[in-house]
CSV table of C-alpha atoms in Angstrom, one decimal:
chain,number,residue,atom,x,y,z
A,1,MET,CA,49.4,136.8,97.2
A,2,ASP,CA,46.4,139.0,97.5
A,3,ARG,CA,42.8,138.0,98.2
A,4,ASP,CA,41.6,138.5,94.6
A,5,THR,CA,44.4,136.4,93.2
A,6,ILE,CA,43.3,133.6,95.6
A,7,LEU,CA,39.7,134.0,94.4
A,8,ALA,CA,41.0,133.7,90.8
A,9,VAL,CA,42.8,130.5,91.8
A,10,ILE,CA,39.6,129.1,93.3
A,11,VAL,CA,37.5,129.9,90.2
A,12,GLY,CA,40.2,128.4,88.0
A,13,GLN,CA,40.1,125.2,90.0
A,14,ILE,CA,36.3,125.1,89.8
A,15,ARG,CA,36.6,125.3,86.0
A,16,GLU,CA,39.2,122.5,86.0
A,17,VAL,CA,37.0,120.2,88.1
A,18,VAL,CA,33.8,121.1,86.2
A,19,PRO,CA,34.8,121.7,82.6
A,20,GLU,CA,31.1,122.4,81.8
A,21,LEU,CA,31.5,125.7,83.7
A,22,ALA,CA,34.3,127.0,81.5
A,23,ASP,CA,32.3,129.7,79.8
A,24,ARG,CA,29.9,130.5,82.7
A,25,PRO,CA,30.7,133.8,84.6
A,26,ILE,CA,31.3,133.0,88.3
A,27,THR,CA,30.9,135.7,90.9
A,28,GLU,CA,32.3,135.7,94.4
A,29,SER,CA,28.8,135.9,95.9
A,30,GLU,CA,28.0,132.4,94.7
A,31,SER,CA,28.7,129.2,96.6
A,32,MET,CA,30.1,126.0,95.2
A,33,ALA,CA,26.9,124.3,96.1
A,34,GLU,CA,24.9,126.9,94.2
A,35,LEU,CA,27.1,126.1,91.2
A,36,GLY,CA,26.0,122.5,91.4
A,37,LEU,CA,29.2,121.0,92.7
A,38,ASP,CA,28.9,117.9,94.9
A,39,SER,CA,30.8,117.4,98.1
A,40,ILE,CA,33.6,115.4,96.6
A,41,GLU,CA,34.1,118.1,93.9
A,42,ARG,CA,34.1,120.8,96.5
A,43,SER,CA,36.7,119.0,98.6
A,44,GLU,CA,38.9,118.5,95.5
A,45,ILE,CA,38.7,122.1,94.5
A,46,ILE,CA,39.7,123.3,98.0
A,47,MET,CA,42.6,120.8,98.2
A,48,ASN,CA,43.8,121.8,94.7
A,49,THR,CA,43.5,125.5,95.7
A,50,LEU,CA,45.4,124.9,99.0
A,51,GLU,CA,48.2,123.2,97.1
A,52,ALA,CA,48.3,125.9,94.4
A,53,ILE,CA,48.7,128.7,97.0
A,54,GLY,CA,51.2,126.7,99.1
A,55,LEU,CA,49.0,126.1,102.2
A,56,ASP,CA,49.1,122.7,103.9
A,57,LEU,CA,46.1,122.8,106.2
A,58,PRO,CA,43.6,120.2,107.4
A,59,MET,CA,40.4,120.3,105.5
A,60,VAL,CA,38.4,120.7,108.7
A,61,GLN,CA,39.7,124.3,109.0
A,62,MET,CA,38.1,125.1,105.6
A,63,HIS,CA,34.5,124.9,107.0
A,64,GLY,CA,32.4,128.1,107.4
A,65,PRO,CA,32.6,130.2,104.3
A,66,LYS,CA,29.2,130.8,102.7
A,67,ASN,CA,30.4,131.8,99.2
A,68,LEU,CA,33.5,132.0,97.1
A,69,GLY,CA,34.4,135.5,98.4
A,70,GLU,CA,34.3,134.3,102.0
A,71,LEU,CA,36.4,131.3,101.1
A,72,ALA,CA,39.0,133.6,99.5
A,73,ASP,CA,39.0,135.8,102.6
A,74,LEU,CA,39.6,132.7,104.8
A,75,LEU,CA,42.4,131.3,102.7
A,76,HIS,CA,44.0,134.8,102.5
A,77,ALA,CA,43.8,135.1,106.3
A,78,LYS,CA,45.3,131.6,106.9
A,79,ARG,CA,48.1,132.4,104.4
A,80,HIS,CA,49.1,135.5,106.3
A,81,ALA,CA,48.5,134.1,109.8
B,1,MET,CA,3.5,83.3,83.3
B,2,PRO,CA,7.2,83.2,82.6
B,3,SER,CA,8.7,79.7,82.9
B,4,ALA,CA,10.2,78.9,86.3
B,5,THR,CA,13.7,78.1,84.9
B,6,PRO,CA,14.1,80.2,81.8
B,7,ASP,CA,16.6,79.4,79.1
B,8,ILE,CA,19.4,81.9,79.1
B,9,VAL,CA,20.6,83.6,75.9
B,10,PHE,CA,23.4,85.9,75.0
B,11,ALA,CA,21.5,88.9,73.7
B,12,GLY,CA,24.3,91.3,73.2
B,13,LEU,CA,28.0,91.8,73.5
B,14,GLY,CA,30.7,94.4,73.6
B,15,ALA,CA,34.4,93.9,73.4
B,16,ALA,CA,37.7,95.8,73.4
B,17,SER,CA,41.2,94.4,72.9
B,18,GLY,CA,44.4,95.2,71.1
B,19,LEU,CA,42.4,94.5,67.9
B,20,GLY,CA,40.3,97.6,68.6
B,21,TYR,CA,36.9,98.6,70.0
B,22,GLY,CA,33.8,96.8,69.0
B,23,LYS,CA,32.8,93.3,68.0
B,24,ALA,CA,33.7,93.7,64.3
B,25,SER,CA,37.3,94.5,65.1
B,26,LEU,CA,37.5,91.4,67.4
B,27,ILE,CA,36.1,88.9,65.0
B,28,ASP,CA,37.9,90.3,62.0
B,29,GLY,CA,41.2,90.4,63.8
B,30,LEU,CA,40.7,86.9,65.3
B,31,LEU,CA,39.9,85.3,61.9
B,32,ALA,CA,42.8,87.0,60.3
B,33,GLY,CA,45.1,86.0,63.1
B,34,ARG,CA,46.4,89.6,63.3
B,35,ASP,CA,49.7,90.2,65.1
B,36,VAL,CA,49.3,93.1,67.6
B,37,PHE,CA,51.9,92.1,70.1
B,38,GLY,CA,54.6,94.5,71.2
B,39,THR,CA,56.3,95.9,74.3
B,40,LEU,CA,54.2,97.2,77.1
B,41,GLN,CA,54.5,101.0,77.4
B,42,ARG,CA,51.8,102.3,79.7
B,43,PRO,CA,53.1,104.4,82.6
B,44,GLY,CA,53.4,102.3,85.8
B,45,ARG,CA,53.7,99.1,83.8
B,46,GLN,CA,57.1,99.4,82.2
B,47,ALA,CA,59.9,97.1,83.4
B,48,PRO,CA,62.3,98.8,85.7
B,49,GLU,CA,65.8,99.7,84.4
B,50,GLY,CA,68.0,96.7,84.0
B,51,VAL,CA,65.1,94.3,83.8
B,52,ALA,CA,64.0,92.6,80.6
B,53,PRO,CA,61.0,94.5,79.0
B,54,PHE,CA,57.5,93.1,79.3
B,55,LEU,CA,55.9,91.9,76.1
B,56,GLY,CA,52.2,92.2,75.5
B,57,ILE,CA,49.4,94.1,74.0
B,58,GLU,CA,47.9,97.5,74.9
B,59,MET,CA,44.8,99.0,73.5
B,60,ALA,CA,43.8,102.4,72.2
B,61,GLU,CA,42.0,105.0,74.2
B,62,PRO,CA,38.3,104.3,74.6
B,63,PRO,CA,35.7,106.4,72.8
B,64,SER,CA,34.6,109.3,75.0
B,65,LEU,CA,31.1,108.5,76.2
B,66,LEU,CA,31.0,110.3,79.6
B,67,THR,CA,30.6,114.0,80.3
B,68,ALA,CA,33.9,115.9,80.6
B,69,ARG,CA,33.1,116.4,84.3
B,70,VAL,CA,32.8,112.7,85.0
B,71,GLU,CA,35.4,111.5,82.6
B,72,ARG,CA,38.3,113.3,84.2
B,73,THR,CA,37.6,111.4,87.4
B,74,VAL,CA,37.4,108.0,85.9
B,75,GLY,CA,40.4,105.6,85.4
B,76,PHE,CA,41.3,103.8,82.2
B,77,GLY,CA,39.8,100.4,83.0
B,78,ALA,CA,36.5,102.0,84.1
B,79,ARG,CA,36.3,104.1,80.9
B,80,VAL,CA,36.9,100.9,78.8
B,81,ALA,CA,34.1,99.2,80.8
B,82,VAL,CA,31.7,102.0,79.8
B,83,ALA,CA,32.6,101.6,76.2
B,84,VAL,CA,32.0,97.8,76.1
B,85,VAL,CA,28.8,97.9,78.1
B,86,ASP,CA,27.5,100.7,75.9
B,87,GLU,CA,28.0,98.4,72.9
B,88,ALA,CA,26.4,95.4,74.5
B,89,TRP,CA,23.6,97.4,76.1
B,90,ARG,CA,22.4,98.8,72.8
B,91,GLU,CA,22.6,95.5,71.0
B,92,ALA,CA,20.6,93.7,73.7
B,93,GLY,CA,17.9,96.4,73.7
B,94,LEU,CA,18.2,96.9,77.5
B,95,ASP,CA,16.5,100.3,77.2
B,96,THR,CA,13.3,98.3,76.9
B,97,VAL,CA,13.9,96.4,80.2
B,98,ALA,CA,12.8,97.8,83.6
B,99,PRO,CA,16.0,99.1,85.4
B,100,GLU,CA,15.1,97.2,88.5
B,101,ARG,CA,15.1,94.0,86.5
B,102,ILE,CA,18.7,94.5,85.2
B,103,GLY,CA,21.7,93.3,87.2
B,104,LEU,CA,25.5,93.6,86.7
B,105,VAL,CA,28.3,91.2,87.6
B,106,VAL,CA,31.8,92.5,87.4
B,107,GLY,CA,34.4,89.8,87.0
B,108,GLY,CA,37.8,90.6,88.4
B,109,SER,CA,39.7,91.9,91.5
B,110,ASN,CA,42.6,94.2,92.1
B,111,LEU,CA,41.6,95.9,88.9
B,112,PHE,CA,43.5,99.2,89.3
B,113,SER,CA,46.9,98.3,90.5
B,114,ARG,CA,48.8,100.3,87.8
B,115,GLU,CA,46.9,103.4,88.7
B,116,GLN,CA,47.4,102.9,92.4
B,117,ALA,CA,51.1,102.6,91.7
B,118,LEU,CA,51.1,105.9,89.9
B,119,LEU,CA,49.2,107.6,92.8
B,120,ALA,CA,51.7,106.2,95.3
B,121,ARG,CA,54.5,107.6,93.1
B,122,ASP,CA,52.9,111.0,92.5
B,123,TYR,CA,51.6,111.7,96.0
B,124,ALA,CA,54.5,110.3,98.1
B,125,ALA,CA,55.8,113.7,98.8
B,126,ARG,CA,52.5,115.5,99.2
B,127,PRO,CA,50.1,113.0,100.8
B,128,ASN,CA,47.7,115.7,102.1
B,129,PHE,CA,46.7,116.6,98.5
B,130,LEU,CA,45.6,113.2,97.4
B,131,PRO,CA,42.3,113.7,95.4
B,132,PRO,CA,39.3,112.8,97.5
B,133,ARG,CA,38.1,110.3,94.9
B,134,ALA,CA,41.1,108.2,95.7
B,135,GLY,CA,39.2,107.2,98.8
B,136,HIS,CA,36.5,105.3,97.0
B,137,ALA,CA,37.8,104.7,93.5
B,138,TYR,CA,40.5,102.3,94.6
B,139,LEU,CA,37.8,99.7,95.4
B,140,ASP,CA,36.8,97.4,92.5
B,141,SER,CA,33.2,98.4,93.2
B,142,GLU,CA,34.1,101.6,91.4
B,143,ILE,CA,33.3,99.8,88.1
B,144,GLY,CA,29.8,98.7,89.2
B,145,GLY,CA,29.1,102.1,90.7
B,146,LEU,CA,30.2,104.0,87.6
B,147,LEU,CA,28.2,101.6,85.3
B,148,ALA,CA,25.0,101.9,87.3
B,149,ASN,CA,25.6,105.7,87.4
B,150,THR,CA,25.9,105.8,83.7
B,151,PHE,CA,23.3,103.1,82.6
B,152,ALA,CA,19.9,102.4,84.0
B,153,ILE,CA,21.0,99.4,86.1
B,154,ARG,CA,18.9,99.2,89.4
B,155,GLY,CA,18.6,95.5,90.1
B,156,PHE,CA,22.0,94.9,91.7
B,157,THR,CA,25.7,95.2,91.1
B,158,LEU,CA,28.2,92.6,92.3
B,159,GLY,CA,31.9,91.9,91.9
B,160,VAL,CA,33.3,88.4,91.7
B,161,GLY,CA,37.0,87.5,91.9
B,162,ALA,CA,38.2,84.3,90.4
B,163,ALA,CA,41.7,85.3,89.0
B,164,SER,CA,41.9,84.4,85.3
B,165,ALA,CA,38.5,82.7,85.4
B,166,SER,CA,36.8,85.9,86.7
B,167,GLY,CA,35.1,86.8,83.4
B,168,ALA,CA,33.8,83.2,83.1
B,169,VAL,CA,32.5,83.2,86.7
B,170,ALA,CA,30.8,86.6,86.0
B,171,VAL,CA,28.9,85.0,83.2
B,172,MET,CA,27.8,82.1,85.4
B,173,GLN,CA,26.8,84.4,88.2
B,174,ALA,CA,24.8,86.5,85.8
B,175,ALA,CA,23.0,83.4,84.5
B,176,ASP,CA,22.2,82.3,88.1
B,177,ALA,CA,20.8,85.7,88.9
B,178,ILE,CA,18.3,85.3,86.0
B,179,ARG,CA,17.5,81.7,86.8
B,180,SER,CA,16.8,82.6,90.4
B,181,GLY,CA,14.3,85.2,89.3
B,182,ARG,CA,16.3,88.1,90.9
B,183,VAL,CA,16.5,89.9,87.5
B,184,ASP,CA,15.4,89.4,83.9
B,185,ALA,CA,18.6,90.6,82.3
B,186,CYS,CA,22.1,90.6,83.6
B,187,ILE,CA,25.4,92.1,82.3
B,188,ALA,CA,28.5,90.1,82.8
B,189,LEU,CA,31.6,92.2,82.6
B,190,GLY,CA,35.1,90.8,82.2
B,191,ALA,CA,36.9,93.8,83.5
B,192,LEU,CA,40.2,95.2,82.2
B,193,GLN,CA,43.0,94.0,84.5
B,194,ASP,CA,45.2,97.1,84.6
B,195,VAL,CA,48.3,95.4,85.8
B,196,SER,CA,51.3,97.3,87.3
B,197,ALA,CA,54.9,96.6,86.7
B,198,MET,CA,55.0,95.0,90.2
B,199,ASP,CA,52.2,92.6,89.2
B,200,LEU,CA,54.1,91.5,86.1
B,201,LEU,CA,57.4,91.2,88.0
B,202,GLY,CA,55.6,88.9,90.5
B,203,MET,CA,54.2,86.7,87.8
B,204,ARG,CA,57.6,86.7,86.1
B,205,ALA,CA,59.2,85.6,89.4
B,206,LEU,CA,56.5,82.9,89.6
B,207,GLY,CA,57.6,81.6,86.2
B,208,ALA,CA,54.2,82.2,84.7
B,209,LEU,CA,55.2,85.1,82.3
B,210,GLY,CA,56.4,84.3,78.9
B,211,ALA,CA,59.0,85.9,76.7
B,212,PRO,CA,62.6,85.1,77.5
B,213,ARG,CA,62.9,83.0,74.4
B,214,PHE,CA,61.1,85.4,72.1
B,215,ALA,CA,62.1,88.8,73.5
B,216,ASP,CA,63.2,90.1,70.1
B,217,CYS,CA,60.0,88.9,68.3
B,218,PRO,CA,57.0,89.7,70.5
B,219,GLY,CA,54.6,88.3,67.9
B,220,GLN,CA,55.9,84.8,68.4
B,221,ALA,CA,56.0,84.8,72.2
B,222,CYS,CA,52.4,83.7,72.8
B,223,ARG,CA,52.1,80.2,71.4
B,224,PRO,CA,49.5,78.1,73.2
B,225,PHE,CA,49.8,74.3,72.8
B,226,ASP,CA,53.1,74.7,70.9
B,227,ARG,CA,56.2,72.8,72.1
B,228,ASP,CA,58.1,76.1,72.3
B,229,HIS,CA,55.6,77.9,74.6
B,230,ASP,CA,57.3,79.5,77.6
B,231,GLY,CA,54.6,81.4,79.5
B,232,PHE,CA,51.6,83.6,79.1
B,233,VAL,CA,51.7,87.1,77.5
B,234,PHE,CA,49.6,89.9,78.9
B,235,GLY,CA,47.1,91.6,76.7
B,236,GLU,CA,44.7,94.3,77.7
B,237,SER,CA,41.1,93.4,77.1
B,238,CYS,CA,37.6,93.9,78.4
B,239,ALA,CA,34.2,92.5,77.4
B,240,ALA,CA,30.6,92.7,78.3
B,241,LEU,CA,27.9,90.0,77.7
B,242,VAL,CA,24.2,90.7,78.2
B,243,LEU,CA,22.4,87.6,79.3
B,244,ARG,CA,18.6,87.6,79.1
B,245,ARG,CA,15.7,85.2,79.4
B,246,ALA,CA,15.1,83.5,76.0
B,247,ASP,CA,11.3,83.9,76.5
B,248,GLN,CA,11.8,87.7,76.6
B,249,ALA,CA,14.7,88.2,74.2
B,250,GLY,CA,14.6,85.6,71.5
B,251,PRO,CA,17.6,83.4,70.4
B,252,GLY,CA,20.3,86.1,70.4
B,253,TYR,CA,23.8,84.6,69.7
B,254,GLY,CA,23.0,81.3,71.4
B,255,SER,CA,22.3,79.8,74.8
B,256,LEU,CA,24.3,79.0,77.9
B,257,VAL,CA,23.1,75.4,78.4
B,258,GLY,CA,25.7,74.2,80.9
B,259,ALA,CA,28.1,75.8,83.4
B,260,ALA,CA,30.2,74.5,86.2
B,261,GLN,CA,32.8,75.9,88.6
B,262,VAL,CA,34.8,73.6,90.9
B,263,ALA,CA,37.6,74.1,93.5
B,264,ASP,CA,40.5,71.7,92.9
B,265,GLY,CA,42.4,72.5,96.1
B,266,GLN,CA,45.4,74.1,94.6
B,267,ARG,CA,46.5,77.4,96.3
B,268,GLY,CA,48.6,79.0,93.6
B,269,PRO,CA,49.0,78.6,89.8
B,270,GLU,CA,49.3,74.8,89.6
B,271,PRO,CA,46.8,73.4,87.1
B,272,ASP,CA,44.8,70.4,88.2
B,273,GLY,CA,43.6,68.0,85.6
B,274,ALA,CA,41.1,66.2,87.8
B,275,GLY,CA,39.4,69.5,88.7
B,276,GLN,CA,39.3,70.5,85.0
B,277,ARG,CA,37.8,67.2,84.0
B,278,ARG,CA,35.2,67.5,86.7
B,279,ALA,CA,34.2,71.0,85.6
B,280,ILE,CA,33.8,69.9,82.0
B,281,ALA,CA,31.8,66.7,83.0
B,282,GLN,CA,29.5,68.7,85.2
B,283,ALA,CA,28.8,71.3,82.6
B,284,LEU,CA,28.0,68.7,80.0
B,285,VAL,CA,25.7,66.8,82.4
B,286,GLN,CA,23.9,70.1,83.1
B,287,ALA,CA,23.5,70.7,79.4
B,288,GLY,CA,22.2,67.1,78.9
B,289,LEU,CA,25.0,66.5,76.3
B,290,ARG,CA,27.8,64.1,75.8
B,291,PRO,CA,31.4,65.0,74.9
B,292,GLY,CA,30.7,63.8,71.3
B,293,ASP,CA,28.1,66.5,71.0
B,294,VAL,CA,30.7,69.2,71.4
B,295,ASP,CA,32.1,70.3,68.1
B,296,TYR,CA,34.3,73.3,69.1
B,297,VAL,CA,36.4,74.0,72.2
B,298,ASN,CA,37.7,77.5,73.0
B,299,ALA,CA,40.5,76.6,75.3
B,300,HIS,CA,41.9,78.5,78.3
B,301,ALA,CA,45.3,77.8,76.8
B,302,THR,CA,47.6,80.5,78.2
B,303,SER,CA,50.8,79.4,76.6
B,304,THR,CA,52.4,78.3,79.9
B,305,PRO,CA,54.1,74.9,79.4
B,306,LYS,CA,52.4,73.2,82.4
B,307,GLY,CA,49.0,74.8,81.9
B,308,ASP,CA,48.9,73.8,78.2
B,309,ASP,CA,50.1,70.3,78.9
B,310,VAL,CA,47.5,69.7,81.6
B,311,GLU,CA,44.7,71.2,79.6
B,312,ALA,CA,45.6,69.2,76.4
B,313,GLU,CA,45.5,66.0,78.6
B,314,THR,CA,42.2,67.1,80.1
B,315,LEU,CA,40.5,67.7,76.7
B,316,ALA,CA,41.7,64.4,75.3
B,317,ALA,CA,40.7,62.5,78.5
B,318,SER,CA,37.3,64.2,78.4
B,319,GLY,CA,36.5,62.7,75.0
B,320,LEU,CA,37.0,66.0,73.1
B,321,GLY,CA,39.7,64.9,70.8
B,322,HIS,CA,37.3,65.1,67.8
B,323,ALA,CA,36.3,68.8,68.4
B,324,TRP,CA,38.0,71.7,66.8
B,325,VAL,CA,40.2,73.6,69.3
B,326,ASN,CA,41.6,77.1,69.2
B,327,ALA,CA,43.2,79.5,71.7
B,328,THR,CA,42.0,83.1,71.6
B,329,LYS,CA,44.9,84.2,73.8
B,330,SER,CA,47.3,83.5,70.9
B,331,VAL,CA,45.8,86.6,69.1
B,332,ILE,CA,44.7,89.0,71.9
B,333,GLY,CA,47.0,87.9,74.7
B,334,HIS,CA,45.9,87.0,78.3
B,335,GLY,CA,43.5,89.6,79.7
B,336,LEU,CA,43.5,87.9,83.1
B,337,ALA,CA,40.2,89.1,84.7
B,338,ALA,CA,38.7,89.8,81.2
B,339,ALA,CA,39.8,86.6,79.6
B,340,GLY,CA,36.9,84.3,80.3
B,341,ALA,CA,34.4,87.0,79.1
B,342,ILE,CA,36.1,88.1,75.9
B,343,GLU,CA,36.7,84.5,75.0
B,344,VAL,CA,32.9,83.8,75.4
B,345,ALA,CA,32.4,86.8,73.1
B,346,ALA,CA,34.9,85.2,70.7
B,347,VAL,CA,32.9,81.9,70.8
B,348,LEU,CA,29.6,83.7,70.0
B,349,LEU,CA,31.1,85.7,67.2
B,350,GLN,CA,32.8,82.7,65.6
B,351,MET,CA,29.5,80.8,65.8
B,352,ARG,CA,27.7,83.6,64.0
B,353,ALA,CA,30.5,83.9,61.4
B,354,GLY,CA,30.6,80.2,60.7
B,355,ARG,CA,34.3,80.2,61.0
B,356,LEU,CA,36.9,79.4,63.6
B,357,HIS,CA,40.1,81.5,64.1
B,358,PRO,CA,43.5,80.0,63.9
B,359,THR,CA,45.7,79.5,66.9
B,360,ARG,CA,48.8,81.6,66.2
B,361,ASN,CA,52.3,80.3,66.4
B,362,LEU,CA,51.1,76.7,66.7
B,363,ASP,CA,54.1,75.2,64.7
B,364,HIS,CA,54.6,72.0,66.6
B,365,PRO,CA,51.5,71.0,68.6
B,366,ILE,CA,52.2,69.2,71.9
B,367,ALA,CA,50.8,65.8,72.7
B,368,PRO,CA,48.2,64.5,73.0
B,369,PRO,CA,46.9,65.3,69.5
B,370,LEU,CA,43.9,67.7,69.3
B,371,ARG,CA,42.1,69.0,66.3
B,372,HIS,CA,43.7,72.4,66.4
B,373,VAL,CA,42.8,75.2,64.0
B,374,ILE,CA,46.2,76.1,62.5
B,375,GLY,CA,47.4,78.5,59.8
B,376,ALA,CA,44.1,80.1,58.6
B,377,ALA,CA,40.5,80.4,59.7
B,378,GLN,CA,38.6,77.2,59.4
B,379,PRO,CA,35.0,77.2,58.0
B,380,HIS,CA,33.0,75.5,60.6
B,381,GLN,CA,29.4,76.1,61.8
B,382,ALA,CA,29.9,75.3,65.5
B,383,ARG,CA,26.7,74.0,67.1
B,384,VAL,CA,27.8,73.2,70.6
B,385,ALA,CA,30.9,74.9,72.0
B,386,LEU,CA,32.8,74.3,75.2
B,387,LYS,CA,34.6,77.1,76.9
B,388,THR,CA,37.2,76.4,79.6
B,389,SER,CA,38.6,79.0,82.0
B,390,PHE,CA,40.9,78.4,84.9
B,391,GLY,CA,42.2,80.6,87.6
B,392,PHE,CA,45.0,80.7,90.2
B,393,GLY,CA,43.8,79.5,93.5
B,394,GLY,CA,42.4,76.2,92.1
B,395,ILE,CA,39.5,77.5,90.1
B,396,ASP,CA,38.3,75.4,87.2
B,397,THR,CA,35.3,76.4,85.1
B,398,ALA,CA,33.6,75.1,82.0
B,399,MET,CA,30.7,76.4,80.0
B,400,VAL,CA,28.6,74.8,77.3
B,401,ILE,CA,27.1,77.2,74.7
B,402,ARG,CA,24.6,76.1,72.1
B,403,GLY,CA,24.5,78.2,68.9
B,404,ALA,CA,21.3,80.0,67.9
B,405,PRO,CA,19.1,77.9,65.7
């Protein structure tokens, strides 16, 4: 699974958790906080993404990325670690 | 200056049951004695294989009042609560009351057990992916939190657990909060008790659940005060009552003029006549009324043999043999946490309609004789109503409601 596919999964999960964003373009330079997601929504999106791409990792390892692109990079790296 | 101990009126109500959403469906269905009983079908509530099915009543999906983003995170009972509070809120004109002067009392405990059973089933094999909201939404405070997040309630929110008397105790606590000066308006919610199959199996094992005799005809299984009663029948319901100061809200549906809750010392389901009589006597004293002043009793009347027998004795011994009596559970089933609140709503709507609904399936009334409403709705303009609600754990309550002038 390449990095862009993971990014697409993240965006899909964002739209699942926040249906109001269904028609809004979402770019990889944006962060979930910038999209107006609260911390519980952000956690849910990351957990849903982890499950969707087959990664079972503690949430604490998900801290650090500043935007969606960096999150996709991190998940891609973990998946191929 | 507002008076020190204001009169408390019911300024608005919202209701949901197997009869539908909204007060019109409740009063119309009650007066018609509609039969909405069937077999319980909701996931997490069906009887396991090889076990007799559970009879009862389930309601339709609530109207969609939340944003899609919030709604997807909210369980069934909480969405139903939003619907009934929305109805009561608008009728009571709470938009004109300062949010800091509005309180909320949620009656009921262990409100989400069916949904918790489904979570346990769905995440047993993937526990690390449990949705984060499961960490707060399993608490009964979820209802109060969601309601204050949705409506402008900034006085306080509080949960009270009193088993099947929870809805009634919520009404009493709401009245106390106004009398004490803490708030000017208070919503009492009888929350939907979203029972799981395990809850129902437990109550069946306890001998409290009805049905064995009427498994093939669900509409006849719930028969309060009838000699063939054999246990209570669950029915989903939920109701909100808005209590306000009479000097700020006018007469509304009527006034809560007396209320009492006593502990009778029983631990489990055993009814206790002495405790019931004491609650009724205390409520009447508080109202400054005598038993002869009561012209309508909305009984707790669950359709369990012991419970009905003891309550019938209690009503007769309390000098209420002259008053009309009916059992709302015969139409909408037993909502457990919600029962006391939706039955107060039923009292208020019947007072306004000038008619009392029949007790369904009351073919052979048990002794002692009471003035039951049987067969069809009874034209009667109730002036003073008594509402009894009892709960497992030795909880006996009675409320006296005076109709609006």
